[in-house]
Tab-separated table of N, CA and C in Angstrom:
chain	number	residue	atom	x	y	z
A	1	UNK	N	8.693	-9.324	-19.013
A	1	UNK	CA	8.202	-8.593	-20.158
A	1	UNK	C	6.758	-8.987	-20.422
A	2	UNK	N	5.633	-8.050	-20.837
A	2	UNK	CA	4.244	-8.167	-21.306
A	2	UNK	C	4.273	-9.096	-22.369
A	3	UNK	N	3.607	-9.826	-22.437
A	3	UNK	CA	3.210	-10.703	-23.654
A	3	UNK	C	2.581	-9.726	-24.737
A	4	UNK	N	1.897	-9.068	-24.533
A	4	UNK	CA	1.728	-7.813	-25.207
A	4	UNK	C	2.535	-6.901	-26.291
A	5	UNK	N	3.814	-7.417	-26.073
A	5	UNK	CA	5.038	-6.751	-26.760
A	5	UNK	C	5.382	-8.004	-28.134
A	6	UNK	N	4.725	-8.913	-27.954
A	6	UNK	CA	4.820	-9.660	-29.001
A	6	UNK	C	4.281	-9.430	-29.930
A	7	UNK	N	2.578	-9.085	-30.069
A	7	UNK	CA	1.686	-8.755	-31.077
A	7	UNK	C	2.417	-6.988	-31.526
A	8	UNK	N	2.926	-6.397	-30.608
A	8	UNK	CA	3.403	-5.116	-30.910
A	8	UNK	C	4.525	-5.497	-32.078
A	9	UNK	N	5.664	-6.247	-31.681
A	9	UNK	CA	6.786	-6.654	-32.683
A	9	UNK	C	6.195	-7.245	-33.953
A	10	UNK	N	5.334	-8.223	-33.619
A	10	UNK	CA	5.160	-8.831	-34.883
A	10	UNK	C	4.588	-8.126	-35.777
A	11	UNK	N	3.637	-6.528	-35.374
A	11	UNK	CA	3.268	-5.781	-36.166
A	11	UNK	C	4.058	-5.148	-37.499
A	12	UNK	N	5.155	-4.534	-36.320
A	12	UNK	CA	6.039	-4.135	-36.559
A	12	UNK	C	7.194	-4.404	-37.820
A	13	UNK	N	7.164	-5.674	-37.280
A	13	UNK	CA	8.129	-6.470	-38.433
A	13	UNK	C	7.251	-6.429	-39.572
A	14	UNK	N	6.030	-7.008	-39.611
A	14	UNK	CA	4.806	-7.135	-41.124
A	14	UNK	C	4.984	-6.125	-41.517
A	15	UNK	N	5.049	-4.783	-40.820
A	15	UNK	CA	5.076	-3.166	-41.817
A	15	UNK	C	6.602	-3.095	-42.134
A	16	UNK	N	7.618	-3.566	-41.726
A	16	UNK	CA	8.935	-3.408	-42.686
A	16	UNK	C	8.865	-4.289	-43.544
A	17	UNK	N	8.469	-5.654	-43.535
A	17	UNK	CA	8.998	-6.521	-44.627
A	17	UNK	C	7.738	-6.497	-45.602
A	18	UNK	N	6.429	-5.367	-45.507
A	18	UNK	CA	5.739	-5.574	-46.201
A	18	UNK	C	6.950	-3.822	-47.366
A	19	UNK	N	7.203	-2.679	-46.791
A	19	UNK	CA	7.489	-1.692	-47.250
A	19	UNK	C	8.912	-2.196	-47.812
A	20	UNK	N	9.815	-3.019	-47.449
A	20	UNK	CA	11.177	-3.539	-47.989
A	20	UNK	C	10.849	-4.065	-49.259
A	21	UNK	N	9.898	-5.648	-49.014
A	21	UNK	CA	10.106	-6.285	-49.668
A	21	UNK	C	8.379	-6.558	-50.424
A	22	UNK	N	7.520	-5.575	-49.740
A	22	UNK	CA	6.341	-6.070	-50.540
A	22	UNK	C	5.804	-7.285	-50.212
A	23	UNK	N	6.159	-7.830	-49.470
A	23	UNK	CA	5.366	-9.184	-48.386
A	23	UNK	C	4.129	-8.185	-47.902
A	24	UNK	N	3.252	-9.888	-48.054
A	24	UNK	CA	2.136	-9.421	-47.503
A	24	UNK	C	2.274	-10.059	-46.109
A	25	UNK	N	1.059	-9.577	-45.225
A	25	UNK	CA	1.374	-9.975	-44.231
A	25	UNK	C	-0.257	-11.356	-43.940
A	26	UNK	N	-0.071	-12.349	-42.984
A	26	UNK	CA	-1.566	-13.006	-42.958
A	26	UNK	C	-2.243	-12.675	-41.767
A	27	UNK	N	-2.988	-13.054	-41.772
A	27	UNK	CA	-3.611	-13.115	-39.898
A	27	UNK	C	-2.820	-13.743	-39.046
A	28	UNK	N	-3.109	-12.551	-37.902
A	28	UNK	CA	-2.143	-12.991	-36.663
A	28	UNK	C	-3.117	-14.633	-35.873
A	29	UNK	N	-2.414	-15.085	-35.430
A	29	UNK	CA	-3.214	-16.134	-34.556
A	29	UNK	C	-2.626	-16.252	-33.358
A	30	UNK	N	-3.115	-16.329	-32.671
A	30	UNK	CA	-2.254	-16.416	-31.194
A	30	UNK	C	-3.377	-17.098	-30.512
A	31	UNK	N	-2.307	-18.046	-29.767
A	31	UNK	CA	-2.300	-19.055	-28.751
A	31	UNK	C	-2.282	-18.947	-27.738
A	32	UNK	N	-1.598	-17.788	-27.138
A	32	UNK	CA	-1.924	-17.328	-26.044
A	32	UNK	C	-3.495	-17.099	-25.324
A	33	UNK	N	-3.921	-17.459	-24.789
A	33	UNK	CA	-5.075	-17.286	-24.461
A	33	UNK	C	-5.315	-16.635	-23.152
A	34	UNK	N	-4.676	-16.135	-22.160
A	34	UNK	CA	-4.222	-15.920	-20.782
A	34	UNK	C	-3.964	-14.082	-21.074
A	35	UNK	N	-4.732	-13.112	-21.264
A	35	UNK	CA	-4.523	-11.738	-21.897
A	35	UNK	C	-3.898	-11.024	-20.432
A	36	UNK	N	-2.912	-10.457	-20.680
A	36	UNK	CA	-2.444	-9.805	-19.219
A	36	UNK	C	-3.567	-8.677	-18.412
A	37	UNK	N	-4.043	-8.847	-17.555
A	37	UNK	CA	-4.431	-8.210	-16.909
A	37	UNK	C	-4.545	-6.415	-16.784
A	38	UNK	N	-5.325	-5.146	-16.964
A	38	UNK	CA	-4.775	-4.127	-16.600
A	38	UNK	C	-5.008	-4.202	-15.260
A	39	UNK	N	-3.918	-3.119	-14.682
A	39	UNK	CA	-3.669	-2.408	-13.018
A	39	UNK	C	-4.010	-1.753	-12.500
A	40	UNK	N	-4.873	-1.451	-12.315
A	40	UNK	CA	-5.457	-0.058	-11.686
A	40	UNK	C	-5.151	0.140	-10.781
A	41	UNK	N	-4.667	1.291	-9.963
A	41	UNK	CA	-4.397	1.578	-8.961
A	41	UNK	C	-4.919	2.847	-8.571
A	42	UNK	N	-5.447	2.952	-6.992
A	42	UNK	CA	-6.035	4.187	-6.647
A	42	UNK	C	-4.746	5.174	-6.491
A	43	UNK	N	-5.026	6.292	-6.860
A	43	UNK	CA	-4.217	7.151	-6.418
A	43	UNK	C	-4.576	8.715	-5.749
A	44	UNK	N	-4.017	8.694	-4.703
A	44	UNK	CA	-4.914	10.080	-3.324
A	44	UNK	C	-3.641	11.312	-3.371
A	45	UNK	N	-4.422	12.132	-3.653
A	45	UNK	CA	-3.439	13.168	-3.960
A	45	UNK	C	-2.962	13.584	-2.650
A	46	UNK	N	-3.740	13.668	-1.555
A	46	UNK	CA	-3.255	14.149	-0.097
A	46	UNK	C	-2.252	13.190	0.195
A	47	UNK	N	-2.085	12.203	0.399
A	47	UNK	CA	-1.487	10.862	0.490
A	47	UNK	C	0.115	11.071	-0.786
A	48	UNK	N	-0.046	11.346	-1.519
A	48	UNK	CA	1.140	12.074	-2.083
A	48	UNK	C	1.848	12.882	-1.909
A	49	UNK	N	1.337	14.017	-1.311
A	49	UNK	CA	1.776	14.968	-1.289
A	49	UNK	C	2.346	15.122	0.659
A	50	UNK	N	1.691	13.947	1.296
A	50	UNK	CA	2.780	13.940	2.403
A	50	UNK	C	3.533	13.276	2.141
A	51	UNK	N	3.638	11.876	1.429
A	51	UNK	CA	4.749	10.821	0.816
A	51	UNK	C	6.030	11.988	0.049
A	52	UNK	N	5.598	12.862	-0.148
A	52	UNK	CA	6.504	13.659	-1.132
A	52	UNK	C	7.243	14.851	-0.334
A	53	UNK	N	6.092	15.628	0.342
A	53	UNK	CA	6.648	16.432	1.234
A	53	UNK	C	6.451	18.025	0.344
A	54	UNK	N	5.923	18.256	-0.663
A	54	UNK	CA	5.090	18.920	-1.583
A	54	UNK	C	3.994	19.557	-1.573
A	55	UNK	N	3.635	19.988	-2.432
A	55	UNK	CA	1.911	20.056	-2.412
A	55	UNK	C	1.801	20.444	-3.822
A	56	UNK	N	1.938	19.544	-4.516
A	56	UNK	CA	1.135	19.765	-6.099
A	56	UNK	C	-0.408	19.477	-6.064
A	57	UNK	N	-0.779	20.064	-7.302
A	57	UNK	CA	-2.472	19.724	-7.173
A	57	UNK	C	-2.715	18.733	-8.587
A	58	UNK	N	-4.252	18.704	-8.017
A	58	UNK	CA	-4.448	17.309	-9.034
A	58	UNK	C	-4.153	17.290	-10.398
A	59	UNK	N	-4.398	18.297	-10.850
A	59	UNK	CA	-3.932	18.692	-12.549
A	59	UNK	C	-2.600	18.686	-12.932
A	60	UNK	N	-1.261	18.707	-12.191
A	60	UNK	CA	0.174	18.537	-12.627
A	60	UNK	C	0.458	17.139	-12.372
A	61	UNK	N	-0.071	16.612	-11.522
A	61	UNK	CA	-0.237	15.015	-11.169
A	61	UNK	C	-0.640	14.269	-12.211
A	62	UNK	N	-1.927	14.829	-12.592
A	62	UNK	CA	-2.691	13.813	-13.825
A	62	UNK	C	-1.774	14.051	-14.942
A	63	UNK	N	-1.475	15.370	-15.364
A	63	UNK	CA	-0.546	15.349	-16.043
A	63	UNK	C	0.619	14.921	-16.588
A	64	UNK	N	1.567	15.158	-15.451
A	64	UNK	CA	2.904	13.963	-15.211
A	64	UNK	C	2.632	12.735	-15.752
A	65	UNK	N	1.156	11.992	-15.059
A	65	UNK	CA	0.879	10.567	-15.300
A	65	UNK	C	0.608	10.174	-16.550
A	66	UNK	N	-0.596	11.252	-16.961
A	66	UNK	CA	-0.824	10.839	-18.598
A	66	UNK	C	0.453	10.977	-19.716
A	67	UNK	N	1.284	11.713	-19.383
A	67	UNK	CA	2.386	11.886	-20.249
A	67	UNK	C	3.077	10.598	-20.488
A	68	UNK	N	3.143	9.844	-19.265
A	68	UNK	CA	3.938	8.450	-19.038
A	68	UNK	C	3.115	7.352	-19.906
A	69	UNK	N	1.820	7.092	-20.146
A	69	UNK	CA	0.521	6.557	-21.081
A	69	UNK	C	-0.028	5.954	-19.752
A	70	UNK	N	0.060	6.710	-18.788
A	70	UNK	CA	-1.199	5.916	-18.052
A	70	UNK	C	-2.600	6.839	-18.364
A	71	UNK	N	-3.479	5.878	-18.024
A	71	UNK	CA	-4.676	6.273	-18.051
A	71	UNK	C	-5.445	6.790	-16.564
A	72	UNK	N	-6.134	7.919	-16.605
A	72	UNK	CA	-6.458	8.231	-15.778
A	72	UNK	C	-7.958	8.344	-15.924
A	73	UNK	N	-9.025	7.951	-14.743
A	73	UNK	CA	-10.545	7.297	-14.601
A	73	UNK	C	-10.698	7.946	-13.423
A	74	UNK	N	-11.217	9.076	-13.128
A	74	UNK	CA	-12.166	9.468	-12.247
A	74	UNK	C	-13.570	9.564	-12.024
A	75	UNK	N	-14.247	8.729	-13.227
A	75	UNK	CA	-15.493	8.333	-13.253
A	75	UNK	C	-15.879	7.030	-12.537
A	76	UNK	N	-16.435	6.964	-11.156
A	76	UNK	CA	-16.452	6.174	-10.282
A	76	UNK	C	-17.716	5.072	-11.253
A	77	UNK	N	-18.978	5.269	-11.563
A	77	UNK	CA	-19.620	4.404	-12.827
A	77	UNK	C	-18.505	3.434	-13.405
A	78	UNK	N	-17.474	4.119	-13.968
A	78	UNK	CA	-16.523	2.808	-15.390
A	78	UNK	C	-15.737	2.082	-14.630
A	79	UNK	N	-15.786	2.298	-12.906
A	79	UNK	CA	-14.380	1.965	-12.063
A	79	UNK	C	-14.811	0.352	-12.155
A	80	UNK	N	-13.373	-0.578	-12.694
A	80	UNK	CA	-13.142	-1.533	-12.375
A	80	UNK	C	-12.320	-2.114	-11.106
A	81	UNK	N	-12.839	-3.874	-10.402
A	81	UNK	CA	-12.350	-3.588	-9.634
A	81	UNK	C	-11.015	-5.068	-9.696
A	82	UNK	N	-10.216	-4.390	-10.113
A	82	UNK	CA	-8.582	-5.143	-10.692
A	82	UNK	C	-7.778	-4.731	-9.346
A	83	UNK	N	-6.964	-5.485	-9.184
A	83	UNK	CA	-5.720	-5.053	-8.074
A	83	UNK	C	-6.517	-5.831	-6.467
A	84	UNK	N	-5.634	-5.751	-5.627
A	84	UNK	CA	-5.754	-5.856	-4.251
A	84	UNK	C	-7.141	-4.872	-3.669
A	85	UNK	N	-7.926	-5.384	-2.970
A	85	UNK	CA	-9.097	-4.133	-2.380
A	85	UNK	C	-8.310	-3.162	-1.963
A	86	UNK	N	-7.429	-3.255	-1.038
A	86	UNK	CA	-6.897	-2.087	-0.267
A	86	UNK	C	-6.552	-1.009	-1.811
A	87	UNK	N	-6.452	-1.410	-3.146
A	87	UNK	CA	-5.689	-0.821	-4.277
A	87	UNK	C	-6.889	0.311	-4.658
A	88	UNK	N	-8.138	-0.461	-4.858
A	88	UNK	CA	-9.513	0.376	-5.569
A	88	UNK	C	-10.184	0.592	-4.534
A	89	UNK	N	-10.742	0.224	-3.144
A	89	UNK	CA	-11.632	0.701	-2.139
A	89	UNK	C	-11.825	2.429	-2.098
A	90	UNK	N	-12.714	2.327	-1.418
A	90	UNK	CA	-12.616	3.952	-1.411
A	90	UNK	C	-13.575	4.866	-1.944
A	91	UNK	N	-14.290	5.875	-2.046
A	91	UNK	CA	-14.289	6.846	-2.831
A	91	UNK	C	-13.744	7.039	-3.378
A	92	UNK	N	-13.629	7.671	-4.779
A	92	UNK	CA	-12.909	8.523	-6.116
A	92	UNK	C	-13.840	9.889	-5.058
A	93	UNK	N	-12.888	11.011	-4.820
A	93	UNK	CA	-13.465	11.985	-5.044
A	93	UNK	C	-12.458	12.803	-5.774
A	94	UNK	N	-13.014	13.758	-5.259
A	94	UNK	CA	-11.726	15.176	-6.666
A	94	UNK	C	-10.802	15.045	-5.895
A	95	UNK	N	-9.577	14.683	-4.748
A	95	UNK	CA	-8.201	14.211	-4.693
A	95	UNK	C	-7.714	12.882	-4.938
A	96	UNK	N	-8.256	12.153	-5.750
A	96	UNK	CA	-8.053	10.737	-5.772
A	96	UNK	C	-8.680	10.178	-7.175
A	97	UNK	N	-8.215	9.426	-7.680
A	97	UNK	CA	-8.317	9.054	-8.940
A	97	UNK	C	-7.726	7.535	-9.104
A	98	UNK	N	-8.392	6.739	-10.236
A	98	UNK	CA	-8.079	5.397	-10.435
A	98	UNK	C	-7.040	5.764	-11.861
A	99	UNK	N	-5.852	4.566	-11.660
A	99	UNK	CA	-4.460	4.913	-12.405
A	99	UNK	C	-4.969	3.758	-13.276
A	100	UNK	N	-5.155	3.516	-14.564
A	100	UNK	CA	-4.489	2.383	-14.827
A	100	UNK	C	-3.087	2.414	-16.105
A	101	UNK	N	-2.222	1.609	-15.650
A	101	UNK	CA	-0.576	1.443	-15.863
A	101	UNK	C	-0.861	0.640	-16.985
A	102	UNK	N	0.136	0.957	-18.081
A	102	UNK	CA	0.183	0.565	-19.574
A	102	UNK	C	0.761	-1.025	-19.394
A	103	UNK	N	0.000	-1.812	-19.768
A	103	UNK	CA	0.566	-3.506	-20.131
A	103	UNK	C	1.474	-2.916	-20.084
A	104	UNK	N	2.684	-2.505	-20.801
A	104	UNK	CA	3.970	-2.843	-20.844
A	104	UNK	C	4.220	-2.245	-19.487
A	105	UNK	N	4.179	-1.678	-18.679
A	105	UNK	CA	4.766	-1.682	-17.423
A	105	UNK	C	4.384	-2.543	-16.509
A	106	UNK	N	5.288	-3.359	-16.733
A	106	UNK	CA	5.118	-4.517	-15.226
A	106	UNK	C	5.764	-4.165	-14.204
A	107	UNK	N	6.531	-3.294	-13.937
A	107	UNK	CA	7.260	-2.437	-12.575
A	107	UNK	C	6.063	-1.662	-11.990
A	108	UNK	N	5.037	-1.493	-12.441
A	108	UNK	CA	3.739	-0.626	-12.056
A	108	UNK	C	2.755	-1.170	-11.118
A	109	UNK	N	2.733	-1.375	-9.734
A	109	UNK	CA	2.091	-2.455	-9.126
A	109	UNK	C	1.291	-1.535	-7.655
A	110	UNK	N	1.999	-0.534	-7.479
A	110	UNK	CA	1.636	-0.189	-6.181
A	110	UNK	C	1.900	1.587	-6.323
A	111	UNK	N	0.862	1.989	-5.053
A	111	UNK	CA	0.775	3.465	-5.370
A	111	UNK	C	1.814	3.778	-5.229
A	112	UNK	N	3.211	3.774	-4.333
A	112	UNK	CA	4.454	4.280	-4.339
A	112	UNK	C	5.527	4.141	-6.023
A	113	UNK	N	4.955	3.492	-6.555
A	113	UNK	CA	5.254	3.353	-8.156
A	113	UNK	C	4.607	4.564	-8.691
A	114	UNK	N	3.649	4.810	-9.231
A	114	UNK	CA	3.022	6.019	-9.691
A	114	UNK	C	3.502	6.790	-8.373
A	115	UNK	N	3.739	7.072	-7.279
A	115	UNK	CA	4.702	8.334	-6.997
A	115	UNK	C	5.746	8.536	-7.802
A	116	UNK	N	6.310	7.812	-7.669
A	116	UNK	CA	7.690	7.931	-7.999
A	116	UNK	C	8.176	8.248	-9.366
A	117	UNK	N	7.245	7.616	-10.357
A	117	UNK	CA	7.111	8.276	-11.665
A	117	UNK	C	6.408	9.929	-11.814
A	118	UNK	N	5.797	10.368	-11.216
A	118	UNK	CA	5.183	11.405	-10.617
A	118	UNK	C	6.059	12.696	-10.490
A	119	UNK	N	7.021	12.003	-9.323
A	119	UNK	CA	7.848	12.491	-8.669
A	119	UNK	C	9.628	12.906	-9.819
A	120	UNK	N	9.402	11.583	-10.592
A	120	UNK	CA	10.693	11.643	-11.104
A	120	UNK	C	10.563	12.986	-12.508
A	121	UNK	N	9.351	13.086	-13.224
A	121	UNK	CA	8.647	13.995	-14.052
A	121	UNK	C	9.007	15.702	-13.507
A	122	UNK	N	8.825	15.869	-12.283
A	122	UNK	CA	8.633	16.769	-11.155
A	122	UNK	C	9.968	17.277	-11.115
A	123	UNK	N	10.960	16.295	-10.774
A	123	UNK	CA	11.996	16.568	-10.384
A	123	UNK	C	12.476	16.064	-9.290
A	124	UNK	N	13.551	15.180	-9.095
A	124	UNK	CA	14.157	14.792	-7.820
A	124	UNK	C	14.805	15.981	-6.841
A	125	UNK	N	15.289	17.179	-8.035
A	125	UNK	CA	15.749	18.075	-7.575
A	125	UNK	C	15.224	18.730	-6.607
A	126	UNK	N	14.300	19.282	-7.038
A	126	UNK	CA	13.055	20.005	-6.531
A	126	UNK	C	12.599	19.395	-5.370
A	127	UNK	N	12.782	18.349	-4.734
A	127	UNK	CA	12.468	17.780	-3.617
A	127	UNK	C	13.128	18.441	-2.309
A	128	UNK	N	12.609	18.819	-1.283
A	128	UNK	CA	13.268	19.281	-0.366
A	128	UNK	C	14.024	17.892	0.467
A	129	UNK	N	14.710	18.416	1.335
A	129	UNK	CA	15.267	17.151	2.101
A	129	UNK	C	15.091	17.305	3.444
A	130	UNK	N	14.582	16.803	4.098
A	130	UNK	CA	14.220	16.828	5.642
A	130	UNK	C	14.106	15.434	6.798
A	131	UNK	N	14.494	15.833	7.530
A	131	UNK	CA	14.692	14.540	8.481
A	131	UNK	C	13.674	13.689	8.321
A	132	UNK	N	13.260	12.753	8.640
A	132	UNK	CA	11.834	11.780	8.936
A	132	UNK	C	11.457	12.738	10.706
A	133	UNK	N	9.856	12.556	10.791
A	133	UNK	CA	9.644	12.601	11.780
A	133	UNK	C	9.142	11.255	12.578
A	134	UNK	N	10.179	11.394	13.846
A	134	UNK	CA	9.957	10.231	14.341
A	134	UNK	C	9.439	10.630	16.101
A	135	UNK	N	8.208	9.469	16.529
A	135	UNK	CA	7.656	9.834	17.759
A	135	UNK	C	8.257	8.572	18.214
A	136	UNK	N	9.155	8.612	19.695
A	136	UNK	CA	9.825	7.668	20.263
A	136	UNK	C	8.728	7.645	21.527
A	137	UNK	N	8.308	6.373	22.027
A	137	UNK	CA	7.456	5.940	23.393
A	137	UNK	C	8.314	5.223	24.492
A	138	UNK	N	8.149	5.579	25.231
A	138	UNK	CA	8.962	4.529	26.622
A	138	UNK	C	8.414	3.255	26.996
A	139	UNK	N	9.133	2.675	26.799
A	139	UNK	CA	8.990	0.735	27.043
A	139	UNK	C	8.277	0.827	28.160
A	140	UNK	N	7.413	-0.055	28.197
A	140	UNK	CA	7.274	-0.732	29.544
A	140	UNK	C	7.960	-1.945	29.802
A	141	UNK	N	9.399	-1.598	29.721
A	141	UNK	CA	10.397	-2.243	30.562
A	141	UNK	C	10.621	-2.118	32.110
A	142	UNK	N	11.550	-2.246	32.762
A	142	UNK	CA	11.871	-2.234	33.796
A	142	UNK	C	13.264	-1.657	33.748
A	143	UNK	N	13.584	-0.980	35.047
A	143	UNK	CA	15.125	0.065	34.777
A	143	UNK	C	16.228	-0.573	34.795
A	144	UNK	N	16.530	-1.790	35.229
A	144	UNK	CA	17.189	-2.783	35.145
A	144	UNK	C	17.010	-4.297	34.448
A	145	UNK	N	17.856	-4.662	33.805
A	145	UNK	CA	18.046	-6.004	32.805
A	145	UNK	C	18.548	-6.648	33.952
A	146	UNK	N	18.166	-8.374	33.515
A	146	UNK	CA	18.231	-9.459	34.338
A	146	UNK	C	19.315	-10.096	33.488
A	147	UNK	N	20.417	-10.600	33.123
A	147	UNK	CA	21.112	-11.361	32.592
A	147	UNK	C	21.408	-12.984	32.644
């Protein structure tokens, strides 16, 4: 769980027991000093849309995402660089966009995460179902095993 969800509760609680009981509330202080990190993650719409097997475009994507409270940054200028390189490298161009995932989602770590939330918005239904394609190569074995 986000440490983040603490200052959220304790809010929380100060606005009932101030409206119950008329308590005031004091300054928060926190000790925590260690602020969780945001996630950014790149996200490539071509790269989705073979992971998916689809073809949505960038606007039902961003969509889906912002609905969930992620934030979406396609202004390469504000791009921070948080996460693994392989996560932010790259160009931002118009199929690709920087995600960043709400503190409270700590399940949010990797681009197949924002698929899948993406995807689940979309519809699992709606997914077609199709074999994997697989390219098989011939060993450079020999036609006979030695035992």
């Amino acid at each position: 769980m986000s440490p983040e969800l603490t200052i959220i509760g304790l809010n929380r609680a100060s606005q009932l027991l101030a409206e119950v009981s008329g308590a005031k509330a004091g300054q928060i202080v926190d000790v925590n000093f260690t602020k969780s990190r945001k996630k950014i993650i790149k996200f490539n719409l071509e790269k989705f849309n073979q992971f998916i097997g689809l073809n949505l475009d960038v606007k039902t994507v961003r969509l889906y995402l912002e609905r969930l409270g992620f934030k979406i940054n396609q202004n390469q200028k504000s791009r921070r660089k948080v996460g693994t390189p392989t996560e932010t490298s790259g160009l931002i161009t118009q199929n690709s966009f920087l995600v960043e995932a709400p503190l409270l989602r700590q399940d949010i770590k990797l681009f197949e995460d924002l698929a899948e939330e993406a995807i689940r918005l979309h519809g699992y239904n709606r997914l077609k179902s199709r074999p994997p394609h697989i390219y098989l190569h011939l060993s450079g074995f020999e036609d006979q095993i030695v035992l």
